[in-house]
Each structure stands twice: as C-alpha cells, then as structure tokens.
Short mmCIF file of C-alpha atoms and ligand atoms in Angstrom, two decimals:
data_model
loop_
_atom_site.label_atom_id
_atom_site.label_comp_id
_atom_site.label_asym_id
_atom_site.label_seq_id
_atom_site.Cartn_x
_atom_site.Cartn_y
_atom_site.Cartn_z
CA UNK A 1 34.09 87.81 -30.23
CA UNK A 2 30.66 88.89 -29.52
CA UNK A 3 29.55 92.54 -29.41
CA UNK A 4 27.12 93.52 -26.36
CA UNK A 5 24.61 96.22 -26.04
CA UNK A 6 24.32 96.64 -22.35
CA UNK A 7 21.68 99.05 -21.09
CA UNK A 8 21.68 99.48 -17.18
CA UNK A 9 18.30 101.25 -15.65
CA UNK A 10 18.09 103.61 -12.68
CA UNK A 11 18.15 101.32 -9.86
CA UNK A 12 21.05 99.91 -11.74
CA UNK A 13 23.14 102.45 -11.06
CA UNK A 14 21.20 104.36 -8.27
CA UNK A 15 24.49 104.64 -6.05
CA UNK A 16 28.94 104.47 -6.08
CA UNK A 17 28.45 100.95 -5.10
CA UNK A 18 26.38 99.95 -7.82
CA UNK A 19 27.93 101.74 -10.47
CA UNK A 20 31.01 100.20 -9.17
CA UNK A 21 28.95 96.44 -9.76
CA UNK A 22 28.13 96.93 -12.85
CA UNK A 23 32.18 98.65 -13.63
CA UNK A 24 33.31 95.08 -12.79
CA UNK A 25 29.97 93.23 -14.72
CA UNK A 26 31.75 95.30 -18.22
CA UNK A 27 35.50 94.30 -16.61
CA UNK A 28 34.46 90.36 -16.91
CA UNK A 29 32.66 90.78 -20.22
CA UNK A 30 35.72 92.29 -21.85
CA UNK A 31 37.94 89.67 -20.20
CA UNK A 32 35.75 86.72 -21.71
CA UNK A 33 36.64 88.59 -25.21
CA UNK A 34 33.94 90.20 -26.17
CA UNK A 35 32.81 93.75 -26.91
CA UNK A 36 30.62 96.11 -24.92
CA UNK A 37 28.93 99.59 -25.43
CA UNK A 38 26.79 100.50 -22.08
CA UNK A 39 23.93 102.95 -22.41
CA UNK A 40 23.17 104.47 -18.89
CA UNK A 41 20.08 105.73 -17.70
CA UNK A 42 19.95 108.48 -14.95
CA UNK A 43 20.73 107.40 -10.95
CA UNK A 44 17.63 106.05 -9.11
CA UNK A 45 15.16 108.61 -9.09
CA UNK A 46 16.89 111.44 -10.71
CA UNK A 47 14.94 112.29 -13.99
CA UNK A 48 11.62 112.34 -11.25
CA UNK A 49 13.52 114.99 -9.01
CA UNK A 50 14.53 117.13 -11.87
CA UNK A 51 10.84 117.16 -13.48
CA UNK A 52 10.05 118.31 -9.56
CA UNK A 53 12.56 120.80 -9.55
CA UNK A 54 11.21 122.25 -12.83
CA UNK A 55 7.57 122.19 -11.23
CA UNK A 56 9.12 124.03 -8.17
CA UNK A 57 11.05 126.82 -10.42
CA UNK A 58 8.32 128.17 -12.66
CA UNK A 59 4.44 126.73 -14.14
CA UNK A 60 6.52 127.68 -17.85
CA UNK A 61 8.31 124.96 -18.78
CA UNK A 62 9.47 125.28 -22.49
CA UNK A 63 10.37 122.28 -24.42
CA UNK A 64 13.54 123.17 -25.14
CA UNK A 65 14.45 123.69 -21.73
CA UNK A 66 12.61 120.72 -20.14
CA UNK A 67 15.20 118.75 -22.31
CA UNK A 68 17.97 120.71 -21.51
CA UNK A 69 17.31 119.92 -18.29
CA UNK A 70 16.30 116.25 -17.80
CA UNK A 71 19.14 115.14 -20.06
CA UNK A 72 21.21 116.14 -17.58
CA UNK A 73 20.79 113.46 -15.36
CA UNK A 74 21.95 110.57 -17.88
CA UNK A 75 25.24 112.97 -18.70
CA UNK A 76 25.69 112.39 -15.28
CA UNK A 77 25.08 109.03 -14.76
CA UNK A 78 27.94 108.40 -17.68
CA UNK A 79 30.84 110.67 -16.60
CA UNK A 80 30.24 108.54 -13.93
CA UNK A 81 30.06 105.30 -14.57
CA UNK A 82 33.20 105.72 -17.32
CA UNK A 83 35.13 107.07 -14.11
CA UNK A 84 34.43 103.62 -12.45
CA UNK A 85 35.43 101.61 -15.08
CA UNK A 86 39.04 103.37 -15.99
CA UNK A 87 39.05 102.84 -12.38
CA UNK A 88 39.13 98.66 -12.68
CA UNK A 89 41.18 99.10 -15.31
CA UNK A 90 38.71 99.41 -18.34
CA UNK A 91 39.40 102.39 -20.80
CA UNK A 92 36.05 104.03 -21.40
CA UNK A 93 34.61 107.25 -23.14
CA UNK A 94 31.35 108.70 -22.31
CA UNK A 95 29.15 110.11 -24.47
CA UNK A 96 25.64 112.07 -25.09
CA UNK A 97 23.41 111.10 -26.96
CA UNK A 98 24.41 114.12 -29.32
CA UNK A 99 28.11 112.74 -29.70
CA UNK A 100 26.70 109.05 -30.38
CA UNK A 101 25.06 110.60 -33.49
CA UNK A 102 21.57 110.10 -32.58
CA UNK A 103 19.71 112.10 -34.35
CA UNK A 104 15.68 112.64 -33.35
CA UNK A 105 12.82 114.68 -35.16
CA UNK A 106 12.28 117.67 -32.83
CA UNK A 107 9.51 117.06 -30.74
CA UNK A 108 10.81 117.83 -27.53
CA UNK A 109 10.22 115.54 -23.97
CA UNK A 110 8.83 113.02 -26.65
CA UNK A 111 11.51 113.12 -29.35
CA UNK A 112 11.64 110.12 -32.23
CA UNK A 113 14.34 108.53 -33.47
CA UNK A 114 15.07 109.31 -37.09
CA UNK A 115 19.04 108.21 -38.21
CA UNK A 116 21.60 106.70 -35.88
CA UNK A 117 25.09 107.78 -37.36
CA UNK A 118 27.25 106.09 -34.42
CA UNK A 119 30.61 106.64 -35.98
CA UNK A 120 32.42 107.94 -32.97
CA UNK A 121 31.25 104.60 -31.21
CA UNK A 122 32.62 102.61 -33.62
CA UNK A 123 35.87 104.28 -33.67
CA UNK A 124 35.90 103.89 -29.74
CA UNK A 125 35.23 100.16 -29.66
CA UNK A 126 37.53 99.75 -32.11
CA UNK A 127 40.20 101.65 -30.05
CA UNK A 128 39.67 99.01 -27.56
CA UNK A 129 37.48 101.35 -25.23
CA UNK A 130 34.18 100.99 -23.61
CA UNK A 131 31.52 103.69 -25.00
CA UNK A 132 29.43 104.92 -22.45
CA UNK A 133 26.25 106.57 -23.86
CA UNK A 134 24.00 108.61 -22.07
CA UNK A 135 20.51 106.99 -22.73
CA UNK A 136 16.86 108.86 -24.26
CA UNK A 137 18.40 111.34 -25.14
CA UNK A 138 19.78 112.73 -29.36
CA UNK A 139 20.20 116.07 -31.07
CA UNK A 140 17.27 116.86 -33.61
CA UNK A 141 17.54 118.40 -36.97
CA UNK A 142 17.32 121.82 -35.59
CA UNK A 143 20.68 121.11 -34.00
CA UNK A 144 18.77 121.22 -30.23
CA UNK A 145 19.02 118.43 -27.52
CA UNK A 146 16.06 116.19 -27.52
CA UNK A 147 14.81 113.70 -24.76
CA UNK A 148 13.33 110.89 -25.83
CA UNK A 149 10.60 110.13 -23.54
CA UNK A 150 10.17 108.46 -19.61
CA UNK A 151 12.07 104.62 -20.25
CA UNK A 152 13.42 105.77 -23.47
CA UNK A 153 17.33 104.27 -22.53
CA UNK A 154 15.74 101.25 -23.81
CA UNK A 155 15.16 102.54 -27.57
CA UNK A 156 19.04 103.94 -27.47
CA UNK A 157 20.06 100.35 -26.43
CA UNK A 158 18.29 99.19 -28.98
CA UNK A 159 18.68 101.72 -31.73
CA UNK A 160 22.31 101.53 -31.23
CA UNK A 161 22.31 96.91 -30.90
CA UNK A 162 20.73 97.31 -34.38
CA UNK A 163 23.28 100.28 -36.23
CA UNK A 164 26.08 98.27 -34.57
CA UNK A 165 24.88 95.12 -35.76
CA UNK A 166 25.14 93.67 -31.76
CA UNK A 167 24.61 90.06 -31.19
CA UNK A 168 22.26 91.30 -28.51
CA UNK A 169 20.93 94.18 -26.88
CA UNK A 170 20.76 93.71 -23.12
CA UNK A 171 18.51 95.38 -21.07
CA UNK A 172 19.68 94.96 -16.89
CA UNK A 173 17.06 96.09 -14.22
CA UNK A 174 16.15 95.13 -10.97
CA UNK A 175 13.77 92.14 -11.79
CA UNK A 176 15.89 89.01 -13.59
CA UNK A 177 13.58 89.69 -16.64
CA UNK A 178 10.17 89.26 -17.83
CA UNK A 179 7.78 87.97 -15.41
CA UNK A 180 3.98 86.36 -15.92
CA UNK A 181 2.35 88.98 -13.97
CA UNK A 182 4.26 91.80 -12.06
CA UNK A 183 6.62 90.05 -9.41
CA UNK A 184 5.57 93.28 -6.77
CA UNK A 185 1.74 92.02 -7.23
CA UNK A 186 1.94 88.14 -7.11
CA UNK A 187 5.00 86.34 -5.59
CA UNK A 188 5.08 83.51 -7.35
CA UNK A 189 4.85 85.03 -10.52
CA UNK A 190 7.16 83.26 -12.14
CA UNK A 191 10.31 84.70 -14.59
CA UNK A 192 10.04 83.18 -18.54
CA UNK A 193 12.71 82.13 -20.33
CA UNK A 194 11.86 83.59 -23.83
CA UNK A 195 8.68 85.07 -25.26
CA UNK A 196 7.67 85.92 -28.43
CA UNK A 197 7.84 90.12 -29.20
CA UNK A 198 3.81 89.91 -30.09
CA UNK A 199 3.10 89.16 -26.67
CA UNK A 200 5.60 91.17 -25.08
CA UNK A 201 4.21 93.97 -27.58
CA UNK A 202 1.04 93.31 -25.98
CA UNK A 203 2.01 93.37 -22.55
CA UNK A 204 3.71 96.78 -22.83
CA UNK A 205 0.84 97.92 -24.52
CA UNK A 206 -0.99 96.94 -21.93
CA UNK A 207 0.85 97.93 -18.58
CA UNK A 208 3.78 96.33 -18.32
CA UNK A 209 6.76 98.82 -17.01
CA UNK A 210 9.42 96.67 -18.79
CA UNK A 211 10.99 97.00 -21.39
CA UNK A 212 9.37 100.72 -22.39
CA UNK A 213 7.43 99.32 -25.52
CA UNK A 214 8.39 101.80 -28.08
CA UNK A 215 12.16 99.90 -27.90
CA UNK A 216 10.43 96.91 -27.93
CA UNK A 217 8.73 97.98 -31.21
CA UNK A 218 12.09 99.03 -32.15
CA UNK A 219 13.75 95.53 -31.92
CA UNK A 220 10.17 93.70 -33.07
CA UNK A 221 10.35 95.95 -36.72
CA UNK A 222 14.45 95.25 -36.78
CA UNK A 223 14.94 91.99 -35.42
CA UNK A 224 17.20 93.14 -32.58
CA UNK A 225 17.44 89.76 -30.38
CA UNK A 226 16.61 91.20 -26.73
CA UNK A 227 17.64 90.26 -22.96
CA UNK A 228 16.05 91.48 -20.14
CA UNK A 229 18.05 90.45 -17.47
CA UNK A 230 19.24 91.61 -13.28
CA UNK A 231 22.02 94.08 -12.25
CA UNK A 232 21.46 92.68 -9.27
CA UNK A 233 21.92 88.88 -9.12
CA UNK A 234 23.15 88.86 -12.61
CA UNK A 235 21.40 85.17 -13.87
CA UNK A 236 20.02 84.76 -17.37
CA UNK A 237 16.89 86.65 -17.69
CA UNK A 238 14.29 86.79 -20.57
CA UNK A 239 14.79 86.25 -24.16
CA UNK A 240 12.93 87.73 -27.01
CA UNK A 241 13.50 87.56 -30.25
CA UNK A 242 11.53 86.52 -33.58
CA UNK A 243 12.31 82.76 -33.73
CA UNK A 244 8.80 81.00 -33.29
CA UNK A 245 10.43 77.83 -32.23
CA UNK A 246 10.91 79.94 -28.55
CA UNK A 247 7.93 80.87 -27.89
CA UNK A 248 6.53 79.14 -25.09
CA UNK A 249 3.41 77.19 -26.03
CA UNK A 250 0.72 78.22 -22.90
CA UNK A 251 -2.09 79.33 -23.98
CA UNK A 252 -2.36 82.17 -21.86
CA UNK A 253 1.44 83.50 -20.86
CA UNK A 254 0.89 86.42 -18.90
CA UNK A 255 -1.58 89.02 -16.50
CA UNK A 256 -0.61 92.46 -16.97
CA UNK A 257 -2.59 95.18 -15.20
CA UNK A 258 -2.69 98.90 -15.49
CA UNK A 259 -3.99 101.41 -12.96
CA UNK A 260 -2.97 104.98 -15.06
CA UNK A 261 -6.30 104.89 -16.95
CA UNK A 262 -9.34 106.76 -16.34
CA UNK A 263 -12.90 106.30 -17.59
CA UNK A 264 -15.37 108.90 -18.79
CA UNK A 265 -19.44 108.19 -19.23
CA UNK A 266 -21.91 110.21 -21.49
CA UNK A 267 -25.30 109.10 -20.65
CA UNK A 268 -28.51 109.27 -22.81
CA UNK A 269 -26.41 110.31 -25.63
CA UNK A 270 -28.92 110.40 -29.32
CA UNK A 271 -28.31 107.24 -31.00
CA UNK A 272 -27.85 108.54 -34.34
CA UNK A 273 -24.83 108.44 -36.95
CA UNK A 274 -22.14 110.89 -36.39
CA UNK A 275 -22.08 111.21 -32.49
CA UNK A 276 -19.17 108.94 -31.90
CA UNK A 277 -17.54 110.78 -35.01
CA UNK A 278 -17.83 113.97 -33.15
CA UNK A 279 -16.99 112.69 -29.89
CA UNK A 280 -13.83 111.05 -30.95
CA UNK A 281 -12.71 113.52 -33.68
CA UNK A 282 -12.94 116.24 -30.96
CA UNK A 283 -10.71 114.15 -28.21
CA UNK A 284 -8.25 113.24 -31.15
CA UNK A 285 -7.69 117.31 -31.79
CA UNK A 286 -6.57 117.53 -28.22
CA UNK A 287 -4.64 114.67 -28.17
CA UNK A 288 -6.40 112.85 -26.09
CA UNK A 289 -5.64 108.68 -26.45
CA UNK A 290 -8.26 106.40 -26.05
CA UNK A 291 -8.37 102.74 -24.98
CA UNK A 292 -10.94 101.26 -24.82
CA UNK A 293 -14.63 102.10 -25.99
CA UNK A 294 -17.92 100.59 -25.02
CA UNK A 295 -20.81 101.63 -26.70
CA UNK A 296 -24.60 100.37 -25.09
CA UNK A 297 -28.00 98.82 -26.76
CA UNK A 298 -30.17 101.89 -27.41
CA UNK A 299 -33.16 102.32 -25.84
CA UNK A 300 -36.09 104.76 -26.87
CA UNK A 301 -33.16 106.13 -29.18
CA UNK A 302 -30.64 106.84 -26.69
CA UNK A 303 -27.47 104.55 -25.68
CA UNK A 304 -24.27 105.73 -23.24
CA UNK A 305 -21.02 105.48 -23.92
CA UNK A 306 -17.93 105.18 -22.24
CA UNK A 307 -14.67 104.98 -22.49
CA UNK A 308 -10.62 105.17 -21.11
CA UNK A 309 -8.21 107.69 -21.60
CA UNK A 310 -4.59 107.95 -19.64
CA UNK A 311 -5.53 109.71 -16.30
CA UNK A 312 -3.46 112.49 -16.81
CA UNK A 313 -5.49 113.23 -20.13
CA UNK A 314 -8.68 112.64 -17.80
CA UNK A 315 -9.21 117.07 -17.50
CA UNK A 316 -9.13 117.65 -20.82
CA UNK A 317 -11.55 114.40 -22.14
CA UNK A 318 -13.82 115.41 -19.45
CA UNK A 319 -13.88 119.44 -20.38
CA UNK A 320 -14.35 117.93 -24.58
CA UNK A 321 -16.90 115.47 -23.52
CA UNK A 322 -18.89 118.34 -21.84
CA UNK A 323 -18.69 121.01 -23.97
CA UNK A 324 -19.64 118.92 -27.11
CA UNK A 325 -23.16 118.89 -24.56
CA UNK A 326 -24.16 115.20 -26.07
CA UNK A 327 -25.58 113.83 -22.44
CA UNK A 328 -24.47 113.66 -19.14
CA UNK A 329 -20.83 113.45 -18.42
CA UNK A 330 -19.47 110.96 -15.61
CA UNK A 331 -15.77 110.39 -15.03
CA UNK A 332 -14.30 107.67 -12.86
CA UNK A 333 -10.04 107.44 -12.10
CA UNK A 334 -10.39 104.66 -9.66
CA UNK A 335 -10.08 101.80 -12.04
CA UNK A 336 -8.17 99.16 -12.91
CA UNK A 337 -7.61 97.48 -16.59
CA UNK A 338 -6.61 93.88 -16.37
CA UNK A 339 -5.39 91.90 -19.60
CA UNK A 340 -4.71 88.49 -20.10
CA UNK A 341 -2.21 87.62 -23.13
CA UNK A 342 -1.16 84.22 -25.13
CA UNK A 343 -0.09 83.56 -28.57
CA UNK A 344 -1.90 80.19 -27.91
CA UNK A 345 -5.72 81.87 -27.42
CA UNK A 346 -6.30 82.60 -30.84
CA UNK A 347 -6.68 78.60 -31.32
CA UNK A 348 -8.56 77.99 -27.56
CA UNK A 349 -12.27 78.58 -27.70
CA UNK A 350 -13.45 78.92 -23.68
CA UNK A 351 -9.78 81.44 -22.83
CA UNK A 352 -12.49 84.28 -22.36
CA UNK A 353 -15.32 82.27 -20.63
CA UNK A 354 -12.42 81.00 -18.13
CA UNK A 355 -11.21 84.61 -17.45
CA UNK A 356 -14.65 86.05 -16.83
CA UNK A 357 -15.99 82.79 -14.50
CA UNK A 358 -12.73 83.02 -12.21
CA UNK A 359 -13.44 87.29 -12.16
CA UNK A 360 -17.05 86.20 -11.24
CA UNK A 361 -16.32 83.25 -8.56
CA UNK A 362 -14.18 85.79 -7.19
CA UNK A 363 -16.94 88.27 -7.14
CA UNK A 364 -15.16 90.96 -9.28
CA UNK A 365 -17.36 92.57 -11.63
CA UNK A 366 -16.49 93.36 -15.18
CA UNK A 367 -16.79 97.29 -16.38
CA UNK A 368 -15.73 97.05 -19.81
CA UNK A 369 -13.56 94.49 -22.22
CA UNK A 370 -11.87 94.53 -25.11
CA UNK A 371 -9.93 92.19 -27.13
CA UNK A 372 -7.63 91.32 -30.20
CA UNK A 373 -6.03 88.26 -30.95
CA UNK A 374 -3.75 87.47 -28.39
CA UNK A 375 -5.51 89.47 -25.64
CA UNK A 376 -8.51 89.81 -23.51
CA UNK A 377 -8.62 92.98 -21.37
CA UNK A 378 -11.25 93.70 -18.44
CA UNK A 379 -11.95 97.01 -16.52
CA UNK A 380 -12.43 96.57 -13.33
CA UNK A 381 -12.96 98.50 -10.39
CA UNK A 382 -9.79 99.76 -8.83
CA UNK A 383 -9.75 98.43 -5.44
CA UNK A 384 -10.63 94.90 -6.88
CA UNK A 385 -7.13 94.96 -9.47
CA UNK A 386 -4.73 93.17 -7.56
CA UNK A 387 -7.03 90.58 -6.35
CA UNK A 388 -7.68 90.04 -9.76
CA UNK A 389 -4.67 89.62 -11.35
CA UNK A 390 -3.69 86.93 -8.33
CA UNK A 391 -6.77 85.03 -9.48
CA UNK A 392 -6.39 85.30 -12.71
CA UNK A 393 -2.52 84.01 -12.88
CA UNK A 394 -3.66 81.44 -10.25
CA UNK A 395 -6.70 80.09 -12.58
CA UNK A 396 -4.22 80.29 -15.82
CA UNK A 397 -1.48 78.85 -13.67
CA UNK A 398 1.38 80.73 -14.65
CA UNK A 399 3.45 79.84 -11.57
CA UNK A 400 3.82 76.06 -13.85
CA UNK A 401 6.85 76.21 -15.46
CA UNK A 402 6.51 75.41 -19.17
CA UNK A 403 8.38 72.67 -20.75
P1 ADP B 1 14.39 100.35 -15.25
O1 ADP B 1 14.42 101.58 -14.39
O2 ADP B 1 15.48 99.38 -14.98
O3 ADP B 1 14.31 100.70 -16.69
P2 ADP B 1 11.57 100.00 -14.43
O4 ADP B 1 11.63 100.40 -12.99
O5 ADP B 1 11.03 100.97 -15.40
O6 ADP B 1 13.05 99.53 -14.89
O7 ADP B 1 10.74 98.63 -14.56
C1 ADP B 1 11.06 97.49 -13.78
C2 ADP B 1 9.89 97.12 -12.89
O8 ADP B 1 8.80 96.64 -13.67
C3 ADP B 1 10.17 95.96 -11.95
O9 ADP B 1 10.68 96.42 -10.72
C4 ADP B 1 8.81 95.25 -11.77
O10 ADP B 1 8.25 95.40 -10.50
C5 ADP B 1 7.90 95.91 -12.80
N1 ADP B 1 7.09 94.92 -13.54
C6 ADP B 1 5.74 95.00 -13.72
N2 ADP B 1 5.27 93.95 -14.41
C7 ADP B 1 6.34 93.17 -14.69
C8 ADP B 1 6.49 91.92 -15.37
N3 ADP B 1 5.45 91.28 -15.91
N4 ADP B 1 7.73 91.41 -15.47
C9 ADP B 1 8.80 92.09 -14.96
N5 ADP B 1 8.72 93.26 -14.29
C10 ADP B 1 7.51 93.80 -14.15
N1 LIG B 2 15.81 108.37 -16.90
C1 LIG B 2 14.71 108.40 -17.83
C2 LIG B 2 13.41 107.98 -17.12
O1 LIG B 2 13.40 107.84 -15.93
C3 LIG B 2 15.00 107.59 -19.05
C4 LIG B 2 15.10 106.11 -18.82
O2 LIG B 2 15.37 105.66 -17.72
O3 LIG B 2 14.91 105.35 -19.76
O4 LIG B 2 12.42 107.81 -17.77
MG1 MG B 3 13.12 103.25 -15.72
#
C-alpha cells in the first residue's frame, strides 16, 4: 500500500464537472489499495477575483485581512471537493490549513512554513478517510491565519508528502508535466520524463510557472520524490527526484523565459568604490530584488549600470535610483529574460557561443547575460522573446526525445 500526496491546481478543479473528475481519479486510487490525502487549491481564477474584490473595497488592505480573505477560496474549493467524493462513495474530511497543523511564521500574504504537526491527518487516513486540505494556507504563532503566497498549494503538498513520509507527492495541472520550453510558446515543446531538481530549481528560478519553486526547494532540501502530472488526460507526467541515474543527459534540457522583469539604467555614474554599495544597499532596504546586474568599461571615469528588478518593484527602484542622484536614470518594462538550462553545460565548452550565434542569425540582440553553472540567461528586448525561445529550443533541439 502506497501513500499519495495528490495536489490538484485551479484549472483542476475550476468547475462541478471537474471536481467530480478528479472525485473518481481519488475513487480508483483507493480501489488499487493505496492511500491518498488531496490538497486543493482555489477554483479557476478565484484567489485573482478575490485580490480584485479587495482592490475594489478599499486602497487599505491589512495583512491580516488580505489572508482572511484569500484563504477563503481554498476552504471552498475543499468543502467541495470532499462533498464529491462522499458522493462516489469515498469518505472524506476537509480541512484548513489551520486544522492540518500547519503552522507558518507570521508574515502575512507571504507566510513560511515553520512545523507541520499533521496529527488530525493521520488519524483520518487511518480511519480509512480521504483528507482534504485546503492548500497555501497555516495558522502562525500568533494564532492568525496565514496565506502562503500565489502557487503556494504546492509547498502544502509537499510539506505534508514529507511529514507523512508519502511515497510521492503529486502535483496535477493542466499540462502532463514538465515541458522543455513552455508548451503555450512552442508546440512541439516536448514533455520530459524526469529531471534532475537543480535544473528544475533553475527553471523556476528563472520563469517557469510550474511547480511554484519555493515547494520545489522544499522537496530538493527533503528529498520528497515529485510528479507533475495532468488532471486532464491523466498519463504519467514528470519525475523529479534526487537519483542522478534519471537525469536526462542533454546538454542543454530546457528554454525558460520570463517577461515580469523590468530594467533600470544609471548613466555616467562616477566610477569609484562604493557606488554600487550604495546603489544596492539602498534597493535592498526597500526590498527591492535584483536579477541581474551589468556593470560597463569606464570611460573618462564614468561607467553605467543597469540592472532587473520584478516589474512590480519597477516604481520604487526607479524613485531609489533617482533620489540617490548618481547619473541619469532610464527604466525599460518591455523586456524579455531568456535562459537556457542543462546539467550537461558545465562540461560543454561552445553551449554559450551556440546560444548567442542562433540569437544573432536570428537577428535578436542581446541586452544583458548572466550565468551560473547550469544556466545561461539573455535579456532581450520584449517583442523579440518568443521568437527567441522557438529558436533557441529549435537550435538545442529539445523536440528530440532523449534516450
Ligand atoms: P496550477 O494552477 O495547476 O498550479 P499554473 O497555471 O500555475 O498551474 O502553471 C501551469 C502552466 O505553466 C501551464 O499551463 C503551462 O502553460 C505553463 N508553463 C510554462 N512553462 C512551462 C514548462 N516548461 N513546462 C510546463 N508548463 C509550463
Ligand atoms: N490559489 C492560490 C493561487 O492562485 C494558491 C495556489 O494555487 O497555489 O496562487
Ligand atoms: Mg496556480
């Protein structure tokens, strides 16, 4: 008897019919033996429309009450889906993320995970019943409701596969798993069988929607064996887990690309120690996260510098990078950051030259780049993004399945 952490996304369970789908998905798990705890996120587009509603009642919007609020749509989303499932004949218990005994520090909209008790689980499964828990969402240790963050069902699914001790923690959506570039972007990106978590850390990291990466950094640190897999056609997805022996062997495995960055310029800044200090120390006391950083060649003693922030952080960078009055301030949201990631291209000399001559035949220019050791990333301008991520996952040919 295996036990199962199933963890069904939005547009898993978006309407009756699909909650009904994956009701009978649970019925034929159980029947095969085995056991099953579901974490549900909130239907389709809910946790959007209640941020929307909050926007529409008041410009105030209190932690506390922000939380409050948005858990509400995974309580939903359970009652629900534990109604469906007495309904085929499945006893089930729903749960918050409160009653599951997750308990979170208590930073609220953004909350961490700190100590997953999970008693009341276990005595359900071992009633015979399905636990349904409501997903990103715990109690802190002042006793308040906490959210965990946008995609943070993922890190309950996976915070509860690992207290449980689950086989496997798997993660349904509506792609059949991991994909070499985004599927939505490049149609014959092509779905991989396992991956290794470094470059799925990377990926996430860099862009890619799915899984959110602070569960994958959850699983990576406690060897939680994940599946990313359809609600919808229900086929084996992706596998990740630690086991080097899976990792596919490409050199380059996958194109992610991000378009929710923003860059900002200071021109003719002095080129003497302690600007960047200043610069960065100031952005880091408003919170502001950086990406990437490019600093020029001086000339006569004065060099630019640019770099990317989130583009929702792009305001307050801007109104920082002004008032510290160190050049001339440009900003620039229509950008896109592509990366290109493979365990393989720390052992390749030539990954980067091939990258940046298929950018260049395809008469893309480069902005900025960084790098580490599984990863090449490229700003680019925004219109040119998609293009280049087709060219790039042509050029790399990630449509060839790997033996
Ligand atoms: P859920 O709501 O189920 O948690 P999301 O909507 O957050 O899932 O993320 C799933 C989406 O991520 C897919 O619809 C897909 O278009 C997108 N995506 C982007 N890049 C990739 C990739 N490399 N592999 C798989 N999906 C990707
Ligand atoms: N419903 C929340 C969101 O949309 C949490 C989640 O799905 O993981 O971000
Ligand atoms: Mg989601």
């Amino acid at each position: 008897m295996a036990l199962y952490v199933q963890k069904f996304g939005g547009t898993s369970v978006a309407d009756p019919e699909r909650i009904q789908d994956v009701a009978d998905h649970v019925r034929r798990t159980i029947a095969r033996g085995d056991q099953v705890v579901l974490v549900v996120s909130a239907m389709g587009k809910e946790t959007d429309e209640l941020l929307r509603l909050a926007n529409d009642v008041s410009a105030v919007h209190p932690g506390r009450e922000m939380d409050m609020l948005i858990t509400a749509g995974e309580r939903k989303a359970v009652a629900l889906v534990a109604m469906a499932l007495h309904g085929v004949g499945v006893p089930a218990d729903s749960f918050t993320g409160s009653q599951a005994g997750l308990i979170t520090d208590t930073t609220h909209r953004n909350a961490r995970i700190l100590e997953v008790r999970g008693d009341r689980i276990r005595a359900s499964l071992d009633a015979g019943h399905v636990p349904v828990v409501a997903g990103s969402q715990g109690v802190s240790t002042d006793k308040e409701v906490t959210f965990l963050g946008r995609g943070g069902s993922d890190t309950t699914a996976v915070a509860l596969a690992h207290r449980l001790e689950a086989d496997a923690c798997e993660l349904y959506t509506d792609v059949s798993g991991v994909f070499t570039t985004d599927p939505r972007v490049v149609s014959n990106a092509r779905k991989m069988a396992t991956l290794s978590f470094d470059e799925l850390l990377e990926m996430t990291a860099c862009g890619c929607p799915k899984p959110a990466m602070r569960s994958v950094e959850y699983a990576h640190r406690h060897g939680v064996a994940l599946h990313i897999r359809s609600a919808f056609t229900w086929e084996p997805g992706t596998w990740v887990n630690n086991e080097e022996s899976s990792m596919e062997r490409a050199i380059v495995t996958a194109v992610v690309h991000d378009m929710s960055e923003s860059k900002v310029t200071i021109s003719r800044v002095p080129d003497e120690p302690g600007i960047a200090a200043r610069l960065f120390r100031a952005l880091a006391d408003v919170n502001v996260n950086v990406d990437m950083i490019v600093q020029n060649v001086s000339v006569e003693g004065a060099t630019d510098i640019s770099f990317t922030v989130p583009s929702t952080e792009l305001d307050s960078a801007a109104a920082v990078a002004q008032e510290l009055g160190l050049g001339n301030v440009t900003t620039s949201d229509d950008i896109g950051k592509i990366s290109i990631i493979g365990a393989g291209m720390k052992s390749n000399p030539g990954v980067a030259a091939q990258m940046f001559e298929t950018l260049a035949a395809g008469g893309i220019n480069i902005d900025m780049l960084s790098t580490s050791g599984i990863r090449i990333s490229a700003v680019v301008d925004g219109a040119s993004t998609e293009e280049a991520v087709g060219l790039l996952h042509e050029a790399f040919e990630l449509d060839r399945p790997v033996d």
